[in-house]
PDB file of C-alpha atoms in Angstrom:
ATOM      1  CA  UNK A   1     -17.993  32.677  17.441  1.00 88.00           C
ATOM      2  CA  UNK A   2     -15.232  34.538  15.586  1.00 95.00           C
ATOM      3  CA  UNK A   3     -14.641  34.516  11.846  1.00 97.00           C
ATOM      4  CA  UNK A   4     -12.311  36.227   9.412  1.00 97.00           C
ATOM      5  CA  UNK A   5     -12.833  35.968   5.646  1.00 97.00           C
ATOM      6  CA  UNK A   6      -9.984  36.826   3.277  1.00 96.00           C
ATOM      7  CA  UNK A   7      -8.946  36.045  -0.286  1.00 95.00           C
ATOM      8  CA  UNK A   8      -6.248  33.815   1.245  1.00 96.00           C
ATOM      9  CA  UNK A   9      -8.842  31.804   3.142  1.00 97.00           C
ATOM     10  CA  UNK A  10     -11.445  31.778   5.910  1.00 97.00           C
ATOM     11  CA  UNK A  11     -10.775  31.017   9.566  1.00 98.00           C
ATOM     12  CA  UNK A  12     -13.680  30.272  11.912  1.00 97.00           C
ATOM     13  CA  UNK A  13     -13.548  29.647  15.665  1.00 97.00           C
ATOM     14  CA  UNK A  14     -16.537  28.276  17.576  1.00 95.00           C
ATOM     15  CA  UNK A  15     -14.948  28.004  21.027  1.00 93.00           C
ATOM     16  CA  UNK A  16     -13.952  24.341  20.703  1.00 95.00           C
ATOM     17  CA  UNK A  17     -12.125  24.180  17.381  1.00 97.00           C
ATOM     18  CA  UNK A  18     -10.828  26.267  14.498  1.00 97.00           C
ATOM     19  CA  UNK A  19     -11.916  25.561  10.937  1.00 98.00           C
ATOM     20  CA  UNK A  20      -9.310  26.658   8.383  1.00 98.00           C
ATOM     21  CA  UNK A  21     -10.566  26.847   4.793  1.00 97.00           C
ATOM     22  CA  UNK A  22      -8.139  27.799   1.999  1.00 96.00           C
ATOM     23  CA  UNK A  23      -9.228  30.559  -0.363  1.00 95.00           C
ATOM     24  CA  UNK A  24      -9.731  30.239  -4.108  1.00 91.00           C
ATOM     25  CA  UNK A  25      -7.420  33.098  -4.992  1.00 92.00           C
ATOM     26  CA  UNK A  26      -4.760  32.253  -7.586  1.00 91.00           C
ATOM     27  CA  UNK A  27      -2.053  33.024  -5.023  1.00 92.00           C
ATOM     28  CA  UNK A  28      -3.187  30.265  -2.660  1.00 95.00           C
ATOM     29  CA  UNK A  29      -0.648  27.440  -2.861  1.00 95.00           C
ATOM     30  CA  UNK A  30      -1.345  24.097  -4.524  1.00 95.00           C
ATOM     31  CA  UNK A  31      -0.565  22.271  -1.268  1.00 96.00           C
ATOM     32  CA  UNK A  32      -3.169  24.228   0.720  1.00 96.00           C
ATOM     33  CA  UNK A  33      -5.799  23.776  -1.982  1.00 95.00           C
ATOM     34  CA  UNK A  34      -5.129  20.032  -2.168  1.00 95.00           C
ATOM     35  CA  UNK A  35      -5.108  19.628   1.625  1.00 95.00           C
ATOM     36  CA  UNK A  36      -8.481  21.358   1.843  1.00 95.00           C
ATOM     37  CA  UNK A  37     -10.295  22.378   5.001  1.00 96.00           C
ATOM     38  CA  UNK A  38      -8.659  21.639   8.348  1.00 96.00           C
ATOM     39  CA  UNK A  39     -10.336  21.339  11.731  1.00 97.00           C
ATOM     40  CA  UNK A  40      -7.944  22.095  14.575  1.00 97.00           C
ATOM     41  CA  UNK A  41      -9.199  21.233  18.093  1.00 97.00           C
ATOM     42  CA  UNK A  42      -8.491  23.875  20.712  1.00 96.00           C
ATOM     43  CA  UNK A  43      -6.435  21.342  22.658  1.00 96.00           C
ATOM     44  CA  UNK A  44      -3.937  21.110  19.790  1.00 97.00           C
ATOM     45  CA  UNK A  45      -3.051  24.814  19.989  1.00 97.00           C
ATOM     46  CA  UNK A  46      -0.049  26.245  21.775  1.00 96.00           C
ATOM     47  CA  UNK A  47      -0.712  29.863  20.761  1.00 96.00           C
ATOM     48  CA  UNK A  48      -1.944  32.362  18.177  1.00 96.00           C
ATOM     49  CA  UNK A  49      -0.519  35.679  16.984  1.00 97.00           C
ATOM     50  CA  UNK A  50      -1.135  38.488  14.513  1.00 97.00           C
ATOM     51  CA  UNK A  51       1.608  40.510  12.827  1.00 96.00           C
ATOM     52  CA  UNK A  52       0.755  43.789  11.113  1.00 94.00           C
ATOM     53  CA  UNK A  53       2.475  44.994   7.950  1.00 91.00           C
ATOM     54  CA  UNK A  54       2.122  48.122   5.810  1.00 88.00           C
ATOM     55  CA  UNK A  55      -0.132  46.474   3.238  1.00 91.00           C
ATOM     56  CA  UNK A  56      -0.988  43.084   4.692  1.00 95.00           C
ATOM     57  CA  UNK A  57      -0.696  41.313   8.022  1.00 96.00           C
ATOM     58  CA  UNK A  58      -0.428  37.682   8.984  1.00 96.00           C
ATOM     59  CA  UNK A  59      -2.348  35.476  11.397  1.00 97.00           C
ATOM     60  CA  UNK A  60      -0.325  32.540  12.718  1.00 97.00           C
ATOM     61  CA  UNK A  61      -1.312  29.491  14.712  1.00 97.00           C
ATOM     62  CA  UNK A  62       1.295  27.650  16.756  1.00 97.00           C
ATOM     63  CA  UNK A  63       0.444  24.008  17.385  1.00 97.00           C
ATOM     64  CA  UNK A  64       1.711  21.887  20.239  1.00 96.00           C
ATOM     65  CA  UNK A  65       4.721  19.816  19.257  1.00 96.00           C
ATOM     66  CA  UNK A  66       3.651  16.401  18.002  1.00 95.00           C
ATOM     67  CA  UNK A  67      -0.008  17.344  17.483  1.00 96.00           C
ATOM     68  CA  UNK A  68      -0.015  17.399  13.676  1.00 97.00           C
ATOM     69  CA  UNK A  69       1.454  14.657  11.444  1.00 97.00           C
ATOM     70  CA  UNK A  70       1.997  17.186   8.620  1.00 97.00           C
ATOM     71  CA  UNK A  71       4.254  19.357  10.772  1.00 96.00           C
ATOM     72  CA  UNK A  72       5.921  16.238  12.172  1.00 95.00           C
ATOM     73  CA  UNK A  73       6.679  14.851   8.707  1.00 95.00           C
ATOM     74  CA  UNK A  74       7.968  18.143   7.299  1.00 95.00           C
ATOM     75  CA  UNK A  75       9.992  19.148  10.344  1.00 91.00           C
ATOM     76  CA  UNK A  76       9.313  22.861   9.986  1.00 88.00           C
ATOM     77  CA  UNK A  77      10.580  22.907   6.385  1.00 92.00           C
ATOM     78  CA  UNK A  78       7.320  23.997   4.742  1.00 92.00           C
ATOM     79  CA  UNK A  79       7.751  27.308   2.944  1.00 92.00           C
ATOM     80  CA  UNK A  80       5.536  30.123   4.238  1.00 92.00           C
ATOM     81  CA  UNK A  81       3.011  30.040   1.321  1.00 94.00           C
ATOM     82  CA  UNK A  82       2.445  26.301   1.951  1.00 96.00           C
ATOM     83  CA  UNK A  83       1.911  26.598   5.702  1.00 96.00           C
ATOM     84  CA  UNK A  84      -1.814  25.956   6.363  1.00 97.00           C
ATOM     85  CA  UNK A  85      -1.511  27.593   9.790  1.00 97.00           C
ATOM     86  CA  UNK A  86      -0.859  31.071   8.399  1.00 97.00           C
ATOM     87  CA  UNK A  87      -3.381  33.477   6.876  1.00 97.00           C
ATOM     88  CA  UNK A  88      -2.665  36.691   4.959  1.00 96.00           C
ATOM     89  CA  UNK A  89      -4.865  39.530   6.237  1.00 96.00           C
ATOM     90  CA  UNK A  90      -5.705  42.702   4.283  1.00 96.00           C
ATOM     91  CA  UNK A  91      -5.072  45.979   6.114  1.00 95.00           C
ATOM     92  CA  UNK A  92      -8.792  46.846   6.338  1.00 95.00           C
ATOM     93  CA  UNK A  93      -9.357  43.662   8.389  1.00 95.00           C
ATOM     94  CA  UNK A  94      -6.677  44.224  11.048  1.00 96.00           C
ATOM     95  CA  UNK A  95      -9.328  44.900  13.688  1.00 96.00           C
ATOM     96  CA  UNK A  96     -11.121  41.639  12.876  1.00 97.00           C
ATOM     97  CA  UNK A  97      -7.826  39.734  13.075  1.00 97.00           C
ATOM     98  CA  UNK A  98      -7.025  41.205  16.500  1.00 97.00           C
ATOM     99  CA  UNK A  99     -10.512  40.280  17.748  1.00 97.00           C
ATOM    100  CA  UNK A 100     -10.027  36.743  16.408  1.00 97.00           C
ATOM    101  CA  UNK A 101      -6.724  36.425  18.301  1.00 97.00           C
ATOM    102  CA  UNK A 102      -8.298  37.670  21.533  1.00 97.00           C
ATOM    103  CA  UNK A 103     -11.146  35.138  21.262  1.00 96.00           C
ATOM    104  CA  UNK A 104      -8.771  32.199  20.741  1.00 96.00           C
ATOM    105  CA  UNK A 105      -6.415  33.313  23.510  1.00 96.00           C
ATOM    106  CA  UNK A 106      -9.281  33.736  25.962  1.00 96.00           C
ATOM    107  CA  UNK A 107     -10.518  30.236  25.158  1.00 96.00           C
ATOM    108  CA  UNK A 108      -7.026  28.807  25.701  1.00 95.00           C
ATOM    109  CA  UNK A 109      -6.892  30.493  29.111  1.00 95.00           C
ATOM    110  CA  UNK A 110     -10.390  29.456  30.147  1.00 94.00           C
ATOM    111  CA  UNK A 111      -9.818  25.840  29.145  1.00 93.00           C
ATOM    112  CA  UNK A 112      -6.305  25.930  30.650  1.00 94.00           C
ATOM    113  CA  UNK A 113      -4.893  24.290  27.534  1.00 94.00           C
ATOM    114  CA  UNK A 114      -1.211  23.421  28.127  1.00 93.00           C
ATOM    115  CA  UNK A 115       1.397  24.321  25.518  1.00 91.00           C
ATOM    116  CA  UNK A 116       3.701  21.374  26.162  1.00 94.00           C
ATOM    117  CA  UNK A 117       4.278  18.587  23.567  1.00 95.00           C
ATOM    118  CA  UNK A 118       1.804  15.745  23.138  1.00 95.00           C
ATOM    119  CA  UNK A 119       2.467  12.022  22.735  1.00 93.00           C
ATOM    120  CA  UNK A 120      -0.316  11.367  20.232  1.00 94.00           C
ATOM    121  CA  UNK A 121      -1.584  13.098  17.099  1.00 96.00           C
ATOM    122  CA  UNK A 122      -4.555  15.413  17.639  1.00 96.00           C
ATOM    123  CA  UNK A 123      -5.159  15.916  13.904  1.00 96.00           C
ATOM    124  CA  UNK A 124      -5.852  13.023  11.511  1.00 94.00           C
ATOM    125  CA  UNK A 125      -3.507  14.026   8.695  1.00 94.00           C
ATOM    126  CA  UNK A 126      -4.415  14.142   4.973  1.00 95.00           C
ATOM    127  CA  UNK A 127      -7.192  11.818   3.856  1.00 93.00           C
ATOM    128  CA  UNK A 128      -6.398   8.738   1.783  1.00 93.00           C
ATOM    129  CA  UNK A 129      -6.178   7.413  -0.881  1.00 95.00           C
ATOM    130  CA  UNK A 130      -3.650  10.026  -1.923  1.00 95.00           C
ATOM    131  CA  UNK A 131      -1.260  10.302  -4.859  1.00 96.00           C
ATOM    132  CA  UNK A 132       1.322  12.890  -5.919  1.00 96.00           C
ATOM    133  CA  UNK A 133       3.677  13.111  -8.893  1.00 96.00           C
ATOM    134  CA  UNK A 134       6.857  15.173  -8.746  1.00 95.00           C
ATOM    135  CA  UNK A 135      10.557  14.838  -9.401  1.00 95.00           C
ATOM    136  CA  UNK A 136      11.466  11.373 -10.674  1.00 95.00           C
ATOM    137  CA  UNK A 137       8.340   9.494  -9.635  1.00 96.00           C
ATOM    138  CA  UNK A 138       4.809   9.143  -8.290  1.00 97.00           C
ATOM    139  CA  UNK A 139       4.009   8.221  -4.686  1.00 97.00           C
ATOM    140  CA  UNK A 140       0.595   6.797  -3.796  1.00 97.00           C
ATOM    141  CA  UNK A 141      -0.778   5.740  -0.406  1.00 97.00           C
ATOM    142  CA  UNK A 142      -4.065   3.962   0.313  1.00 96.00           C
ATOM    143  CA  UNK A 143      -3.735   3.752   4.102  1.00 95.00           C
ATOM    144  CA  UNK A 144      -2.045   0.346   4.103  1.00 96.00           C
ATOM    145  CA  UNK A 145       0.499   0.413   1.303  1.00 97.00           C
ATOM    146  CA  UNK A 146       2.817   2.916  -0.379  1.00 97.00           C
ATOM    147  CA  UNK A 147       3.432   2.517  -4.092  1.00 97.00           C
ATOM    148  CA  UNK A 148       6.337   4.216  -5.864  1.00 97.00           C
ATOM    149  CA  UNK A 149       6.321   4.415  -9.657  1.00 97.00           C
ATOM    150  CA  UNK A 150       9.053   5.933 -11.824  1.00 96.00           C
ATOM    151  CA  UNK A 151       9.028   8.213 -14.871  1.00 95.00           C
ATOM    152  CA  UNK A 152      11.351   8.788 -17.831  1.00 93.00           C
ATOM    153  CA  UNK A 153      13.547  11.083 -15.737  1.00 92.00           C
ATOM    154  CA  UNK A 154      14.396   8.385 -13.169  1.00 94.00           C
ATOM    155  CA  UNK A 155      17.984   7.175 -12.949  1.00 93.00           C
ATOM    156  CA  UNK A 156      18.324   3.889 -14.862  1.00 92.00           C
ATOM    157  CA  UNK A 157      19.732   1.989 -11.873  1.00 85.00           C
ATOM    158  CA  UNK A 158      16.615   2.786  -9.832  1.00 90.00           C
ATOM    159  CA  UNK A 159      14.062   2.453 -12.603  1.00 91.00           C
ATOM    160  CA  UNK A 160      15.380  -0.992 -13.620  1.00 89.00           C
ATOM    161  CA  UNK A 161      13.914  -2.547 -10.465  1.00 86.00           C
ATOM    162  CA  UNK A 162      10.427  -1.383 -11.469  1.00 92.00           C
ATOM    163  CA  UNK A 163       7.655   0.011  -9.291  1.00 94.00           C
ATOM    164  CA  UNK A 164       7.889  -0.475  -5.527  1.00 93.00           C
ATOM    165  CA  UNK A 165       5.159  -1.494  -3.087  1.00 95.00           C
ATOM    166  CA  UNK A 166       5.886  -0.906   0.602  1.00 96.00           C
ATOM    167  CA  UNK A 167       3.564  -2.251   3.289  1.00 96.00           C
ATOM    168  CA  UNK A 168       2.886   0.238   6.079  1.00 96.00           C
ATOM    169  CA  UNK A 169       3.926  -2.414   8.606  1.00 94.00           C
ATOM    170  CA  UNK A 170       7.427  -2.454   7.056  1.00 95.00           C
ATOM    171  CA  UNK A 171       7.916   1.321   7.130  1.00 95.00           C
ATOM    172  CA  UNK A 172       9.745   2.583  10.215  1.00 94.00           C
ATOM    173  CA  UNK A 173       9.884   6.285   9.309  1.00 94.00           C
ATOM    174  CA  UNK A 174       9.204   8.766   6.530  1.00 96.00           C
ATOM    175  CA  UNK A 175      11.224  11.867   5.630  1.00 94.00           C
ATOM    176  CA  UNK A 176      10.385  14.838   3.419  1.00 96.00           C
ATOM    177  CA  UNK A 177      13.017  17.398   2.461  1.00 95.00           C
ATOM    178  CA  UNK A 178      12.418  20.281   0.031  1.00 95.00           C
ATOM    179  CA  UNK A 179      14.961  21.235  -2.617  1.00 94.00           C
ATOM    180  CA  UNK A 180      17.143  24.081  -1.335  1.00 91.00           C
ATOM    181  CA  UNK A 181      19.380  26.029  -3.681  1.00 86.00           C
ATOM    182  CA  UNK A 182      21.372  23.574  -5.780  1.00 86.00           C
ATOM    183  CA  UNK A 183      20.572  20.686  -3.427  1.00 92.00           C
ATOM    184  CA  UNK A 184      17.709  18.433  -4.461  1.00 95.00           C
ATOM    185  CA  UNK A 185      15.037  17.347  -1.999  1.00 95.00           C
ATOM    186  CA  UNK A 186      13.333  13.988  -1.509  1.00 96.00           C
ATOM    187  CA  UNK A 187      10.512  11.923  -0.098  1.00 97.00           C
ATOM    188  CA  UNK A 188      12.204   8.949   1.569  1.00 96.00           C
ATOM    189  CA  UNK A 189      10.724   5.889   3.266  1.00 96.00           C
ATOM    190  CA  UNK A 190      12.865   4.026   5.791  1.00 94.00           C
ATOM    191  CA  UNK A 191      12.065   0.345   5.539  1.00 93.00           C
ATOM    192  CA  UNK A 192      12.757  -2.289   8.172  1.00 89.00           C
ATOM    193  CA  UNK A 193      15.742  -4.433   7.174  1.00 83.00           C
ATOM    194  CA  UNK A 194      16.595  -2.270   4.151  1.00 78.00           C
ATOM    195  CA  UNK A 195      18.618   0.619   5.555  1.00 73.00           C
ATOM    196  CA  UNK A 196      20.609   2.499   2.924  1.00 73.00           C
ATOM    197  CA  UNK A 197      22.795   5.576   2.708  1.00 76.00           C
ATOM    198  CA  UNK A 198      22.371   5.900  -1.050  1.00 85.00           C
ATOM    199  CA  UNK A 199      21.363   9.348  -2.357  1.00 91.00           C
ATOM    200  CA  UNK A 200      17.641   9.645  -3.250  1.00 93.00           C
ATOM    201  CA  UNK A 201      18.641   9.563  -6.920  1.00 92.00           C
ATOM    202  CA  UNK A 202      19.619   5.885  -6.502  1.00 92.00           C
ATOM    203  CA  UNK A 203      17.510   4.851  -3.491  1.00 93.00           C
ATOM    204  CA  UNK A 204      14.541   2.691  -4.639  1.00 93.00           C
ATOM    205  CA  UNK A 205      12.585   3.784  -1.543  1.00 94.00           C
ATOM    206  CA  UNK A 206      12.938   7.510  -2.318  1.00 95.00           C
ATOM    207  CA  UNK A 207      11.494  10.002  -4.766  1.00 97.00           C
ATOM    208  CA  UNK A 208      13.997  12.694  -5.710  1.00 96.00           C
ATOM    209  CA  UNK A 209      12.599  16.259  -5.811  1.00 96.00           C
ATOM    210  CA  UNK A 210      14.024  19.088  -7.906  1.00 94.00           C
ATOM    211  CA  UNK A 211      12.231  22.147  -6.565  1.00 92.00           C
ATOM    212  CA  UNK A 212       9.267  22.327  -8.950  1.00 93.00           C
ATOM    213  CA  UNK A 213       5.694  23.455  -8.214  1.00 92.00           C
ATOM    214  CA  UNK A 214       4.308  20.011  -7.285  1.00 94.00           C
ATOM    215  CA  UNK A 215       7.113  19.083  -4.866  1.00 95.00           C
ATOM    216  CA  UNK A 216       5.155  20.170  -1.751  1.00 95.00           C
ATOM    217  CA  UNK A 217       2.391  17.664  -2.596  1.00 96.00           C
ATOM    218  CA  UNK A 218       4.833  14.907  -1.631  1.00 97.00           C
ATOM    219  CA  UNK A 219       4.700  16.368   1.884  1.00 97.00           C
ATOM    220  CA  UNK A 220       1.023  15.375   2.013  1.00 97.00           C
ATOM    221  CA  UNK A 221       1.919  11.758   1.209  1.00 97.00           C
ATOM    222  CA  UNK A 222       4.565  11.884   3.926  1.00 97.00           C
ATOM    223  CA  UNK A 223       2.037  13.274   6.416  1.00 97.00           C
ATOM    224  CA  UNK A 224      -0.601  10.647   5.576  1.00 97.00           C
ATOM    225  CA  UNK A 225       1.942   7.883   6.254  1.00 97.00           C
ATOM    226  CA  UNK A 226       3.285   9.650   9.359  1.00 97.00           C
ATOM    227  CA  UNK A 227      -0.235   9.805  10.829  1.00 96.00           C
ATOM    228  CA  UNK A 228      -0.432   5.997  10.703  1.00 96.00           C
ATOM    229  CA  UNK A 229       3.000   5.271  12.163  1.00 96.00           C
ATOM    230  CA  UNK A 230       3.606   5.099  15.931  1.00 94.00           C
ATOM    231  CA  UNK A 231       3.922   8.579  17.386  1.00 93.00           C
ATOM    232  CA  UNK A 232       7.620   9.480  17.900  1.00 90.00           C
ATOM    233  CA  UNK A 233       7.087  10.296  21.584  1.00 85.00           C
ATOM    234  CA  UNK A 234       4.442   7.688  22.411  1.00 75.00           C
ATOM    235  CA  UNK A 235       5.101   5.432  25.430  1.00 68.00           C
ATOM    236  CA  UNK A 236       7.334   2.486  24.631  1.00 59.00           C
ATOM    237  CA  UNK A 237       5.534  -0.714  23.659  1.00 55.00           C
ATOM    238  CA  UNK A 238       6.348  -2.961  26.610  1.00 53.00           C
ATOM    239  CA  UNK A 239       5.679  -6.107  24.570  1.00 56.00           C
ATOM    240  CA  UNK A 240       8.321  -5.027  22.096  1.00 52.00           C
ATOM    241  CA  UNK A 241      10.787  -4.368  24.926  1.00 48.00           C
ATOM    242  CA  UNK A 242      10.194  -7.912  26.202  1.00 54.00           C
ATOM    243  CA  UNK A 243      11.173  -9.231  22.791  1.00 51.00           C
ATOM    244  CA  UNK A 244      14.461  -7.351  23.086  1.00 46.00           C
ATOM    245  CA  UNK A 245      15.411  -8.854  26.440  1.00 52.00           C
ATOM    246  CA  UNK A 246      18.239 -11.395  26.434  1.00 49.00           C
ATOM    247  CA  UNK A 247      17.593 -15.123  26.008  1.00 48.00           C
ATOM    248  CA  UNK A 248      17.910 -17.531  28.960  1.00 48.00           C
ATOM    249  CA  UNK A 249      21.434 -17.766  30.416  1.00 44.00           C
ATOM    250  CA  UNK A 250      23.885 -20.319  28.990  1.00 48.00           C
ATOM    251  CA  UNK A 251      25.097 -23.193  31.153  1.00 47.00           C
ATOM    252  CA  UNK A 252      28.512 -21.793  32.194  1.00 59.00           C
ATOM    253  CA  UNK A 253      29.181 -18.401  33.810  1.00 61.00           C
ATOM    254  CA  UNK A 254      31.815 -17.568  31.155  1.00 64.00           C
ATOM    255  CA  UNK A 255      29.488 -18.434  28.274  1.00 64.00           C
ATOM    256  CA  UNK A 256      26.724 -16.488  30.007  1.00 63.00           C
ATOM    257  CA  UNK A 257      28.933 -13.383  30.235  1.00 68.00           C
ATOM    258  CA  UNK A 258      30.069 -13.665  26.594  1.00 71.00           C
ATOM    259  CA  UNK A 259      26.485 -14.033  25.391  1.00 72.00           C
ATOM    260  CA  UNK A 260      25.431 -10.910  27.246  1.00 68.00           C
ATOM    261  CA  UNK A 261      28.342  -8.942  25.783  1.00 73.00           C
ATOM    262  CA  UNK A 262      27.304 -10.067  22.303  1.00 72.00           C
ATOM    263  CA  UNK A 263      23.747  -8.990  23.066  1.00 71.00           C
ATOM    264  CA  UNK A 264      24.965  -5.541  24.105  1.00 72.00           C
ATOM    265  CA  UNK A 265      26.847  -5.186  20.814  1.00 76.00           C
ATOM    266  CA  UNK A 266      23.766  -6.297  18.873  1.00 71.00           C
ATOM    267  CA  UNK A 267      21.594  -3.754  20.677  1.00 67.00           C
ATOM    268  CA  UNK A 268      24.187  -1.049  19.981  1.00 77.00           C
ATOM    269  CA  UNK A 269      24.129  -1.897  16.269  1.00 72.00           C
ATOM    270  CA  UNK A 270      20.324  -1.828  16.169  1.00 67.00           C
ATOM    271  CA  UNK A 271      20.375   1.561  17.893  1.00 65.00           C
ATOM    272  CA  UNK A 272      22.904   2.991  15.432  1.00 74.00           C
ATOM    273  CA  UNK A 273      20.845   1.730  12.485  1.00 67.00           C
ATOM    274  CA  UNK A 274      17.748   3.446  13.860  1.00 67.00           C
ATOM    275  CA  UNK A 275      15.813   0.221  14.470  1.00 57.00           C
ATOM    276  CA  UNK A 276      15.688   1.002  18.223  1.00 62.00           C
ATOM    277  CA  UNK A 277      14.769   4.392  19.632  1.00 70.00           C
ATOM    278  CA  UNK A 278      16.924   5.940  22.389  1.00 73.00           C
ATOM    279  CA  UNK A 279      14.380   4.915  25.028  1.00 67.00           C
ATOM    280  CA  UNK A 280      14.022   1.356  23.744  1.00 65.00           C
ATOM    281  CA  UNK A 281      17.798   0.971  23.586  1.00 67.00           C
ATOM    282  CA  UNK A 282      18.238   2.274  27.151  1.00 72.00           C
ATOM    283  CA  UNK A 283      15.607  -0.100  28.547  1.00 67.00           C
ATOM    284  CA  UNK A 284      16.949  -3.130  26.701  1.00 67.00           C
ATOM    285  CA  UNK A 285      20.531  -2.269  27.703  1.00 71.00           C
ATOM    286  CA  UNK A 286      19.549  -2.016  31.375  1.00 69.00           C
ATOM    287  CA  UNK A 287      17.847  -5.404  31.164  1.00 67.00           C
ATOM    288  CA  UNK A 288      21.100  -6.960  29.875  1.00 63.00           C
ATOM    289  CA  UNK A 289      23.235  -5.193  32.503  1.00 70.00           C
ATOM    290  CA  UNK A 290      21.001  -6.516  35.267  1.00 60.00           C
ATOM    291  CA  UNK A 291      21.647 -10.034  33.992  1.00 65.00           C
ATOM    292  CA  UNK A 292      25.400  -9.365  34.250  1.00 57.00           C
TER     293      UNK A 292
END
């Protein structure tokens, strides 16, 4: 067993998993404190490293692509203080940090853990129910439904429609973008049959973020939803592909050909709108071409 205890947090490794506990120091970010303790199975790791500095060093875990819904939802946009897979190490604990790295690396080698991407989440994501308030609204998620409520800073055109309730079954994707410079960020839910290109300020399925302290908490809501959506690289649902196959052929050859051309255009539109993934579109397109 290897363990390193710091003001920034405590990391423990028992040979099968790492337990990451955020510290209580005032410099520990609100996101890490709210997220709480994480258990990372060895099989979710792609690597570990330690970087020394003059006053402090930094332990870093690298997870396999697709293993964690939080990293999937944030797309690598989490600022360094909010990254739960980094730990600040005081200079008098450099030796302990190096020992910790060696123990994890040896376990990865012994278990022959691959570093390639995975097609299913290996971490559960933030626990629910979960609620966060930032920017122009509050986002809550109970595991089955997202609720968006607005505050006095919300644009009138968006607030006029009132609070929104989005069933998980209607959500096709979730996006979280932090505010950068003069550009505002957002938490956006993509809803089946309600695609929009409106800015988050006017989009009733988005919370606009302005770069304040509580903004990162919206990333936890995004991750909790992401964990319950189909994995982006999971095998294609064959039943869904069957539903996308063309209807029985019309009576005449000419009508049959025209119908298939229309079907190809429909599939192309669905692909452009993001309803179909690249793989689903390719399979459905090939099914139509075979009919032609």
